[in-house]
Coordinates of C-alpha atoms in Angstrom, one line a residue:
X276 CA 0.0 0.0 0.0
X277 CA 1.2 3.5 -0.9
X278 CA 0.2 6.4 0.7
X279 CA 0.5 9.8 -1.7
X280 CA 0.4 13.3 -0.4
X281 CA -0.6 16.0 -2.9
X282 CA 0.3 19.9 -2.1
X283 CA -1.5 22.2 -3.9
X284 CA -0.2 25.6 -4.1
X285 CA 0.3 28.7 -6.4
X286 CA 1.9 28.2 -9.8
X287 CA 4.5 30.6 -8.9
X288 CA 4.9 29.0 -5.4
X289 CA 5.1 25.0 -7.1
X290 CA 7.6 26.6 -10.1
X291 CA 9.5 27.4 -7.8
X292 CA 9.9 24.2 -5.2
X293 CA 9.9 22.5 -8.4
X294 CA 12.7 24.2 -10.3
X295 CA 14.8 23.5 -6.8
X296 CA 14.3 19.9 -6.6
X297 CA 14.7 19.4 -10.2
X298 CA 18.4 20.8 -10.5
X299 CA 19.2 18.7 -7.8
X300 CA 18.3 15.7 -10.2
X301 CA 20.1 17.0 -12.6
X302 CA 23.4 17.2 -11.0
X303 CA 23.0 13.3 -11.0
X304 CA 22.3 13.0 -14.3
X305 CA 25.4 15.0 -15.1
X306 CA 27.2 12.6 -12.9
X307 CA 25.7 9.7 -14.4
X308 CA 26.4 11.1 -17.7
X309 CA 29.9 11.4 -17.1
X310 CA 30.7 8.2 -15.2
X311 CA 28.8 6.5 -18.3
X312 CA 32.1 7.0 -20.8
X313 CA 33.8 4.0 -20.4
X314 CA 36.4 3.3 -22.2
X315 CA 34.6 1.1 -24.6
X316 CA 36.3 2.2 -27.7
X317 CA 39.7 3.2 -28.6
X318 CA 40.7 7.1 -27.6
X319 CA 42.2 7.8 -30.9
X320 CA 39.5 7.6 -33.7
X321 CA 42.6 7.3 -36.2
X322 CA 44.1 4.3 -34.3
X323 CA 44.4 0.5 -35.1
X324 CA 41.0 -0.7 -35.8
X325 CA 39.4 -4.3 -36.4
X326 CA 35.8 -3.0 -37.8
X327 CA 33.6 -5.8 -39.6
X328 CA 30.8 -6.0 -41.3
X329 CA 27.9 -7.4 -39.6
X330 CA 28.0 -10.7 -40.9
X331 CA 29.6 -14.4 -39.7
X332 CA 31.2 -14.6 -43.2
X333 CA 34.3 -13.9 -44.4
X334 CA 34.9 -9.8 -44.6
X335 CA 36.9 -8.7 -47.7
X336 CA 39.9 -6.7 -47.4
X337 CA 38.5 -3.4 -48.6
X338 CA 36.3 -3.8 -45.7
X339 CA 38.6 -4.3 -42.8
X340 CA 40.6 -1.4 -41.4
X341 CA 44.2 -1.6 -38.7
X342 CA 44.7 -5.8 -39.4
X343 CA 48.3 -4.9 -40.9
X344 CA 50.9 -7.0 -39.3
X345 CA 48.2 -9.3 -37.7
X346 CA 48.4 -12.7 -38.0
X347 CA 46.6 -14.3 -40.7
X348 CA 44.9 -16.8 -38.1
X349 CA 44.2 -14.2 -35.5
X350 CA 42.8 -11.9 -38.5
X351 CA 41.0 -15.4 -39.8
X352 CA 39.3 -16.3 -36.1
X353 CA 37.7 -12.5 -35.4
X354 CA 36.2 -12.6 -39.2
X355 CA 34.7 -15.5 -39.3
X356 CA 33.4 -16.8 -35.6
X357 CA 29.8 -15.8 -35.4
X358 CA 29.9 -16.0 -31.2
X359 CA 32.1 -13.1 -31.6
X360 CA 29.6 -11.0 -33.1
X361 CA 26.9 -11.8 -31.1
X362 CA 28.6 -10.9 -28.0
X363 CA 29.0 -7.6 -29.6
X364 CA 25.5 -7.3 -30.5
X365 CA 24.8 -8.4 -26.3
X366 CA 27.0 -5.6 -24.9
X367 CA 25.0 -2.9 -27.7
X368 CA 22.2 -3.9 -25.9
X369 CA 22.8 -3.9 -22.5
X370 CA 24.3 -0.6 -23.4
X371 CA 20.7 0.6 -24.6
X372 CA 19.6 -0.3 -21.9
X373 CA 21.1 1.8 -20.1
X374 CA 18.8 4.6 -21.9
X375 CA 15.5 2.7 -20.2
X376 CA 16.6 3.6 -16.8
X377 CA 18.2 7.4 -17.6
X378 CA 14.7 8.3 -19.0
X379 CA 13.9 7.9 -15.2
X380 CA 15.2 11.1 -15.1
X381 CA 13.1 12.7 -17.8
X382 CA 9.2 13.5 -18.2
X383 CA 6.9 11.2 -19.2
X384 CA 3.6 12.6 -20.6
X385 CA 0.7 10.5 -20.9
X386 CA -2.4 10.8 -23.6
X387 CA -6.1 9.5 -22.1
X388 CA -9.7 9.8 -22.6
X389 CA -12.2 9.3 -20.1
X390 CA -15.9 9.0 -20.3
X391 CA -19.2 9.1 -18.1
X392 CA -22.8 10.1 -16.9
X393 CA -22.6 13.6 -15.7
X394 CA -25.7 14.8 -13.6
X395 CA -27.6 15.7 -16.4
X396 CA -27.5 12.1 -18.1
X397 CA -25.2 13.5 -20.7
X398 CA -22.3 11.1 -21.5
X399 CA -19.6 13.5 -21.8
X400 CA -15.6 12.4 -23.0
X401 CA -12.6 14.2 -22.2
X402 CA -9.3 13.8 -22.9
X403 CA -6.4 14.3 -20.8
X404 CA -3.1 14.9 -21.2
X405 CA -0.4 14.1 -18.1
X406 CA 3.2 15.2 -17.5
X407 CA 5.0 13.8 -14.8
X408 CA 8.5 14.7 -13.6
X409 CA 10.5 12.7 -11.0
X410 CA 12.3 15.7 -9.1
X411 CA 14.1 13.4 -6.4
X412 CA 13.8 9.8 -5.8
X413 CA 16.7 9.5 -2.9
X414 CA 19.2 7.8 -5.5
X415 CA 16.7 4.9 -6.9
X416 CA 17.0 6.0 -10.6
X417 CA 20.5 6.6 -10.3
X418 CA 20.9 3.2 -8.6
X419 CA 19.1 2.0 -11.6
X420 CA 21.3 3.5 -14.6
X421 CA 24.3 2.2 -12.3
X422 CA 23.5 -1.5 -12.5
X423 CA 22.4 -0.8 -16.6
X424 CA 26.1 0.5 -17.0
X425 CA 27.6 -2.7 -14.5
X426 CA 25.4 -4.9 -16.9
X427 CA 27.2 -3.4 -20.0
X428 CA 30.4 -3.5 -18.6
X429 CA 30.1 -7.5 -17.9
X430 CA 28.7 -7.5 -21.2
X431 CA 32.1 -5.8 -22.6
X432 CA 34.0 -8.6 -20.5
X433 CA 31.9 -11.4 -22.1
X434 CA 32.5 -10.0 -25.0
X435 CA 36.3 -10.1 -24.5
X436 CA 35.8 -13.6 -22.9
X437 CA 34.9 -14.7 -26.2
X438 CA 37.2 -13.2 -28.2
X439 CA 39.9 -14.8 -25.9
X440 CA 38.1 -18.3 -25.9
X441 CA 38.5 -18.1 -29.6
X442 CA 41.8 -16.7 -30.0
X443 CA 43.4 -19.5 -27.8
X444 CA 41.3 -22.4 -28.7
X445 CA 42.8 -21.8 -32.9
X446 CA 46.0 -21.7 -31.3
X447 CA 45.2 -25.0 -29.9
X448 CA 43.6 -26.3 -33.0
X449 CA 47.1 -25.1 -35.2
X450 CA 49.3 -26.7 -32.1
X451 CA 47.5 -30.3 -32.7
X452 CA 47.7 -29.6 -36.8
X453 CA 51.4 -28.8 -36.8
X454 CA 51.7 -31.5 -34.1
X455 CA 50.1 -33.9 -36.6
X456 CA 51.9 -32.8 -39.5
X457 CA 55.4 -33.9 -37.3
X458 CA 53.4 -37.2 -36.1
X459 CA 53.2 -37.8 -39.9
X460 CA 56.6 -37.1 -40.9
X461 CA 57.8 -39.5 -38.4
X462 CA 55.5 -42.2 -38.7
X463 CA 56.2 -41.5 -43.1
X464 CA 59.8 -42.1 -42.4
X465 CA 59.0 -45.2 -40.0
X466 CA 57.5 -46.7 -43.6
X467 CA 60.1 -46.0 -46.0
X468 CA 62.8 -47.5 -43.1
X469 CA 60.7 -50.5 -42.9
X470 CA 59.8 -51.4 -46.4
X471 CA 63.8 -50.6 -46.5
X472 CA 64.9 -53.3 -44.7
X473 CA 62.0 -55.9 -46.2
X474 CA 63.6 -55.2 -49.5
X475 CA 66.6 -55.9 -47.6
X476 CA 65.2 -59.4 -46.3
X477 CA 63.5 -60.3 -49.7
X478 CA 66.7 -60.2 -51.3
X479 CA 68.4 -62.1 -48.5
X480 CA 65.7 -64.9 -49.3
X481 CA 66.1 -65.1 -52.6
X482 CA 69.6 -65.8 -52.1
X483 CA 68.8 -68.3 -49.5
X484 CA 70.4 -65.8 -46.6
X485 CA 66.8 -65.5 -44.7
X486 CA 64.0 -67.9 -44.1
X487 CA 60.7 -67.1 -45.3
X488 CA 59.0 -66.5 -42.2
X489 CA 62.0 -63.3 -41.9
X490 CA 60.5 -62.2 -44.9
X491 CA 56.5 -62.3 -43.9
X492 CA 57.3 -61.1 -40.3
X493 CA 59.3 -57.7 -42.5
X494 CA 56.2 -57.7 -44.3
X495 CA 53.7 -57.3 -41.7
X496 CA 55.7 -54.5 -40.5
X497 CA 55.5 -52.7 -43.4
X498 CA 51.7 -53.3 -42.9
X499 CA 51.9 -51.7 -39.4
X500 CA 53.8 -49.1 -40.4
X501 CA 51.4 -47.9 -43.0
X502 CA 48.1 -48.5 -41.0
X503 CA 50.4 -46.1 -38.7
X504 CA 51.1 -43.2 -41.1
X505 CA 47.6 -43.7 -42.6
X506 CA 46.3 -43.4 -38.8
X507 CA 47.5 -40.1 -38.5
X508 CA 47.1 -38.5 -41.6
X509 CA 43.1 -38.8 -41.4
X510 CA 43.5 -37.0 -37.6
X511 CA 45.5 -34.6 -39.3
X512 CA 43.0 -33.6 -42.4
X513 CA 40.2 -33.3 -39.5
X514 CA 42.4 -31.1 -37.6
X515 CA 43.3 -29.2 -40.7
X516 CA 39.3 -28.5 -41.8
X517 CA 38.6 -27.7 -38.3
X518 CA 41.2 -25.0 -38.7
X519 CA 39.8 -24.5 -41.6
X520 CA 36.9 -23.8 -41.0
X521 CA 37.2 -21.8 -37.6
X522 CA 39.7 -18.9 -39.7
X523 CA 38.7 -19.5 -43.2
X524 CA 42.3 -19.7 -43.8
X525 CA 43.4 -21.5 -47.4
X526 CA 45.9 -24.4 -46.4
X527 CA 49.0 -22.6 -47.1
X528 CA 48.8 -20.3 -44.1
X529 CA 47.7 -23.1 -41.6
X530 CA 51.3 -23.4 -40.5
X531 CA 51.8 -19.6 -40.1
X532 CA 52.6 -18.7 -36.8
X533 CA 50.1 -16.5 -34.9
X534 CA 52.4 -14.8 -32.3
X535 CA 55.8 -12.9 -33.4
X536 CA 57.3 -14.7 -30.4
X537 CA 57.4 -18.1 -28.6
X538 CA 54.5 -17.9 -25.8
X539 CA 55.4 -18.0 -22.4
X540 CA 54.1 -18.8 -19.0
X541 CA 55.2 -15.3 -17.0
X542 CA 55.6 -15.8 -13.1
X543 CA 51.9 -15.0 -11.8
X544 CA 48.3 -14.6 -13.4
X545 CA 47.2 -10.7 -14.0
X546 CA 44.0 -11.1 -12.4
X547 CA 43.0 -7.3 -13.7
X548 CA 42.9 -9.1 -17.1
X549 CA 41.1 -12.2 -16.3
X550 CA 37.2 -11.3 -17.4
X551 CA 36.0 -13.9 -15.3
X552 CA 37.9 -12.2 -12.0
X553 CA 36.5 -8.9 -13.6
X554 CA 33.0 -10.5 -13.9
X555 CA 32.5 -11.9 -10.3
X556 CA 33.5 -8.0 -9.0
X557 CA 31.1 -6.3 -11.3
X558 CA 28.4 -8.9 -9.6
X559 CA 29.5 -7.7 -6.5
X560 CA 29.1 -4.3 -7.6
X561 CA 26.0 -4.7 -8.9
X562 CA 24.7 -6.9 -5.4
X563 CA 25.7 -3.2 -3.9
X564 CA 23.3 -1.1 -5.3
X565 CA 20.4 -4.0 -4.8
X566 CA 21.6 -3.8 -1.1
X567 CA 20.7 0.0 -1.6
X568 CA 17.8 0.2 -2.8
X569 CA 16.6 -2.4 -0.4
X570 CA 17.5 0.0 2.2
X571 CA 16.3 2.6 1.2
X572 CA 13.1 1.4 -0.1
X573 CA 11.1 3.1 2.2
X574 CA 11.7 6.6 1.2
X575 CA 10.0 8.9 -1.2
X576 CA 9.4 9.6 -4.5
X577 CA 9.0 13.5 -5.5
X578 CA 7.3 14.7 -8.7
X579 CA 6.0 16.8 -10.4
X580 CA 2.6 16.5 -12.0
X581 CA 0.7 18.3 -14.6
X582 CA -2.6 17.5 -16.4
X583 CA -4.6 19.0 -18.5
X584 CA -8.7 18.1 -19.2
X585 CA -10.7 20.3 -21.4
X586 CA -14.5 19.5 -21.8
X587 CA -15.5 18.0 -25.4
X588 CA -16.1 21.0 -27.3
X589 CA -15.8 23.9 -24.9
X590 CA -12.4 25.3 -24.7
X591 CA -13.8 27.4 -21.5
X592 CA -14.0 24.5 -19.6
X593 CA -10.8 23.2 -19.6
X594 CA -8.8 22.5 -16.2
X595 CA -5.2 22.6 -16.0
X596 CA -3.4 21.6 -12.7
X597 CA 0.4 21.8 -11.5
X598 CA 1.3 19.6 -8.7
X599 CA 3.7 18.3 -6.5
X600 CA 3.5 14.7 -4.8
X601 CA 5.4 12.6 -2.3
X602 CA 4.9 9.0 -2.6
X603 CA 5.9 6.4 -0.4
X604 CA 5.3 3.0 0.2
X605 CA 3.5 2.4 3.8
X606 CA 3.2 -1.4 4.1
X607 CA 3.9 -4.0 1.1
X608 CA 3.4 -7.0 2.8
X609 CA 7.0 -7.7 4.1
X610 CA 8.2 -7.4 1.2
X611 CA 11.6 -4.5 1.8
X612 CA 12.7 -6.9 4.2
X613 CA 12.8 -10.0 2.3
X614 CA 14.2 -8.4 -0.5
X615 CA 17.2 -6.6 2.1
X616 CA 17.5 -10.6 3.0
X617 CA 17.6 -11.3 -0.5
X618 CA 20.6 -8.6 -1.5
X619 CA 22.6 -9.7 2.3
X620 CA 22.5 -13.4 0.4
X621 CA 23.4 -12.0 -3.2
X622 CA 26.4 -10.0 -1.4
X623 CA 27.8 -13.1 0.6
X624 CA 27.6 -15.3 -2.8
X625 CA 29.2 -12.5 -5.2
X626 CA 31.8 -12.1 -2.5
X627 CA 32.7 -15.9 -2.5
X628 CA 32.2 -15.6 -6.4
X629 CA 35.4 -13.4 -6.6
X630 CA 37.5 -15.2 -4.2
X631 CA 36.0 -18.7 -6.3
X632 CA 37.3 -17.0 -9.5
X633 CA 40.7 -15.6 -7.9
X634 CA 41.5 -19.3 -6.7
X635 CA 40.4 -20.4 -10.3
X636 CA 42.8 -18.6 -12.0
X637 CA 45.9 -19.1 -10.0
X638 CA 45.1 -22.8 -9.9
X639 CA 44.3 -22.8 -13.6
X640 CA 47.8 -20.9 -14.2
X641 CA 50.0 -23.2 -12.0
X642 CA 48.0 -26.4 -13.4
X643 CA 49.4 -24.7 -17.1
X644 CA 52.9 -24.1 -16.0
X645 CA 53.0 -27.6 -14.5
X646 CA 51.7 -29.0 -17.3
X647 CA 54.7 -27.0 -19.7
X648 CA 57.3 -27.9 -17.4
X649 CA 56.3 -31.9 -17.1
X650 CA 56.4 -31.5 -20.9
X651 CA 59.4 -29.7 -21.1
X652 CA 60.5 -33.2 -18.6
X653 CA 59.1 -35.5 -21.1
X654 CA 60.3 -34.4 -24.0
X655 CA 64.0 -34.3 -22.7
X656 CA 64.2 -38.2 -22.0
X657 CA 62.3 -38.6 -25.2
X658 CA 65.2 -37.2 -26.9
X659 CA 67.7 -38.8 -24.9
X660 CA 66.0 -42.0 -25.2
X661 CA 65.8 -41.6 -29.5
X662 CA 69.5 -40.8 -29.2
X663 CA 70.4 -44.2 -27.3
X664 CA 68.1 -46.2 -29.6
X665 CA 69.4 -44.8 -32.6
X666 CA 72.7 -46.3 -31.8
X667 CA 71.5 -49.8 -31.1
X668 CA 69.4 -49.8 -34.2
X669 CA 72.7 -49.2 -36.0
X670 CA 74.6 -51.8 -34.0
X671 CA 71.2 -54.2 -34.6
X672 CA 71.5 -53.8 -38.5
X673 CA 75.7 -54.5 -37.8
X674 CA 75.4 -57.3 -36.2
X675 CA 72.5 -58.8 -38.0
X676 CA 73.7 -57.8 -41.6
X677 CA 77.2 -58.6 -41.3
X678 CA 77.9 -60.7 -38.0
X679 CA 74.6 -62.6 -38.2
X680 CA 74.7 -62.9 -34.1
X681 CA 70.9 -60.2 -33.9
X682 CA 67.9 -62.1 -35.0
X683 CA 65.2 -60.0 -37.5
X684 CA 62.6 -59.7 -34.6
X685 CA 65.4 -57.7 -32.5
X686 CA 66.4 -55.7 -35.3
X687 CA 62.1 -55.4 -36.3
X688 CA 62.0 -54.2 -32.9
X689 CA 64.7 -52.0 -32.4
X690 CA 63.6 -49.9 -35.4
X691 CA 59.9 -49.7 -34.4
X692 CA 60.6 -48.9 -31.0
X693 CA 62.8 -45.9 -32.6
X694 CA 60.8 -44.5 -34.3
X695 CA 58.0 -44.7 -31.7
X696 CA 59.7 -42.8 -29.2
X697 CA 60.3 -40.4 -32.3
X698 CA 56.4 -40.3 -32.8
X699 CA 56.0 -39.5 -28.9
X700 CA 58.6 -36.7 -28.7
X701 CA 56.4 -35.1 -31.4
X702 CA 52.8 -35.7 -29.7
X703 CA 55.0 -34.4 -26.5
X704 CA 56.0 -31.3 -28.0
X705 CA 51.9 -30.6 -29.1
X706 CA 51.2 -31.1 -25.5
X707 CA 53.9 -28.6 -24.7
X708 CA 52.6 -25.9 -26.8
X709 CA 49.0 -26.4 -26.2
X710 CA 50.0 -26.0 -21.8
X711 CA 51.6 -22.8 -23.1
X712 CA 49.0 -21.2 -24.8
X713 CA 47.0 -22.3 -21.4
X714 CA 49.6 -20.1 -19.6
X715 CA 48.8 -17.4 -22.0
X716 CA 45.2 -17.6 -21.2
X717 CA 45.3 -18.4 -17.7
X718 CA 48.2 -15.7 -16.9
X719 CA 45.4 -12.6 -19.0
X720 CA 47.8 -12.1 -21.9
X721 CA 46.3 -14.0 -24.8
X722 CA 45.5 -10.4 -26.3
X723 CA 48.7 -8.9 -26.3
X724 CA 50.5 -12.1 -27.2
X725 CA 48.3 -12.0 -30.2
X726 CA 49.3 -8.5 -30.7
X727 CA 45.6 -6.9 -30.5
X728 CA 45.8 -5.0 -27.2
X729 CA 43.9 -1.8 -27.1
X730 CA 42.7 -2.6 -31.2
X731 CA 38.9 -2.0 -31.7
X732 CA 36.9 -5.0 -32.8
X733 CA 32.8 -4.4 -33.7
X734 CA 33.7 -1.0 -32.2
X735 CA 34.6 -2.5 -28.8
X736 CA 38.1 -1.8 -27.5
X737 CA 40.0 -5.3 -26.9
X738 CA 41.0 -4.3 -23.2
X739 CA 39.4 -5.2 -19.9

């Protein structure tokens, strides 16, 4: 139940209370208007910028402005992923939004017409027009436009979220192409060695030197070896159409790199560029003002009101009436203190979001240095390991070829177990790069690595 109280007073008297209260709302729309300039986009108009045309597809060059010296992947990934624009097109319209609560602070007219019995049992209609004009509300609108600009911020850090997702998950996709492309080499050069040496073994039977079973047993080697290389050159055409298809970038490029240096995994995460850090504070922020206008839902509304109702057809009988109200809610049921109970509860969970989201991302970044580093591990006895076994595959092929003192299966097995270790140093070194672009992300410098800090994308400045 709301309880209004209407004072009516001279015009001159009611301009005048009026005019007072209303400049006070207008400082805080000033203030509101100036706290609402983020830095969305860049400073410099004339700067680097990444403007598309509307569209998922592929943007010709004419149409794209500041992508010199990007990489043709990073350029490929913000052209052609859809999710990108769409987060764009979310944060444009949680930034309208932020117009529905600053006309708060504006009139609002209203157009009605009424109609009844009068005493004479003459239906009469008249229509009314109604301006109303919110001269102080004790903060509530500008609490309003406040959480419209903290939803457009997180919508600017979705929006980066996705960009980032993008950026590092191509990175990935190009690590595990390139990774393939080296599993294929080796596993290519495992095939030639092997249908080498059952060459070697056919010729050794047909001068009675070798048993046939030697020669079937080289021969079902070769087999392995080319269900092998056959293996991973369909896993590397899906990886190369998925990269494909996520840049739109022809096969030449795939190989490209898309940083100008080797990424690294720094000594701590910057949790100031971490949207998902960012996010859980703007929810905090935003549980603030709730907490606000829970407390202070008791207070007042001022406004003023002013209506005009002229008779049908009599000009002379029109009424025109200036006033000022105070509204304020009396008893609603219990509902200010539930909802002050509610925004306690949405305060205690935002403030456990950001310390959630803190732990997150150191945990994420030490999980991705520990990951490079066991890599790093891995890949050095790998390498040491190929080194020993390349010897005794040379001493296996002495001794078998000219002392006769190594059986084929030892030699068979020597070779395969070469160039397996070979194949694992290469899937090794995929892992390795994939935990370092994880640093990247997980440390907040996948944009800079990728050269696009402070660019404008969709008109949106690529900075938290």
């Amino acid at each position: 139940m709301k309880k209004s109280f209407t004072f009516q007073k001279s015009v001159p008297t009611v301009i005048c209370v009026a005019s007072t209260l209303f400049l006070s709302c207008c400082s805080e729309v000033s203030q509101d208007v100036q706290r609402l300039k983020p830095a969305y986009a860049t400073s410099n108009p004339s700067g680097p910028s990444l403007q598309f045309k509307s569209s998922g597809a592929s943007v010709p060059a004419a149409n794209v402005k500041g992508m010199d010296g990007l990489p043709a992947l990073v350029k490929g990934t913000l052209e052609t992923q859809s999710e990108i624009l769409a987060a764009a097109e979310n944060f444009e319209s949680a930034l309208a939004r932020i117009g529905v609560a600053q006309s708060g602070y504006l009139p609002q007219l209203s157009l009605g017409i009424s109609g009844g019995v009068l005493g004479d049992d003459q239906a009469k209609v008249r229509p009314q027009l109604t301006g109303t004009q919110m001269l102080y509300d004790f903060g509530r609108t500008r609490r309003a436009v406040s959480r419209g600009e903290l939803s457009a911020q997180y919508a600017h850090l979705e929006f980066l979220d996705t960009v980032i997702d993008n950026l590092a998950e191509t990175a990935i996709a190009q690590a595990r192409y390139k990774g393939l492309g080296a599993e294929a080499t080796e596993a290519q050069e495992r095939l030639t060695t092997m249908t080498r040496i059952s060459t070697l073994i056919s010729e050794r039977e047909s001068e009675g030197l070798a048993d046939v079973t030697g020669g079937l047993e080289a021969r079902r080697r070769v087999q392995t070896a080319e269900t092998i290389l056959l293996q991973v050159q369909v896993a590397q055409n899906a990886a190369r159409r998925d990269l494909e298809r996520r840049t739109g970038v022809s096969r030449a490029l795939l190989n490209a790199p898309m940083t100008k240096t080797t990424p690294g995994c720094g000594t701590a995460p910057a949790l100031d560029q971490i949207p998902a850090v960012l996010m859980s504070r703007l929810d905090y922020s935003t549980s603030q003002t709730v907490m606000e206008d829970a407390q202070k839902s008791r207070l007042p509304v001022i406004s003023l009101k002013a209506s005009t109702t002229p008779d049908s057809g009599s000009r002379a009988s029109t009424r025109v009436g200036v006033n000022i109200g105070v509204s304020a809610p009396v008893f609603q049921g219990g509902a200010a203190r539930a909802q002050s109970a509610s925004a306690v509860r949405d305060m205690n969970a935002a403030a456990a979001r950001i310390q959630s989201e803190t732990e997150d991302a150191r945990n994420d970044f030490d999980d991705a240095v520990s990951d490079a580093e066991d890599a790093s591990v891995i890949i050095g006895s790998l390498e040491r390991q190929a080194v020993l076994l390349d010897d005794t595959r040379a001493l296996y092929q002495s001794q078998y070829l000219q002392l006769g003192s190594r059986s084929l299966n030892d030699l068979l097995d020597a070779e395969e177990e070469y160039y397996q270790v070979r194949q694992d140093i290469a899937l090794s070194r995929t892992d390795h790069a994939i935990a370092q672009i994880e640093c990247l992300k997980a440390s907040g410098a996948v944009l800079s690595a990728f050269g696009l800090t402070d660019r404008v994308l969709f008109g949106l400045i690529l900075a938290p």
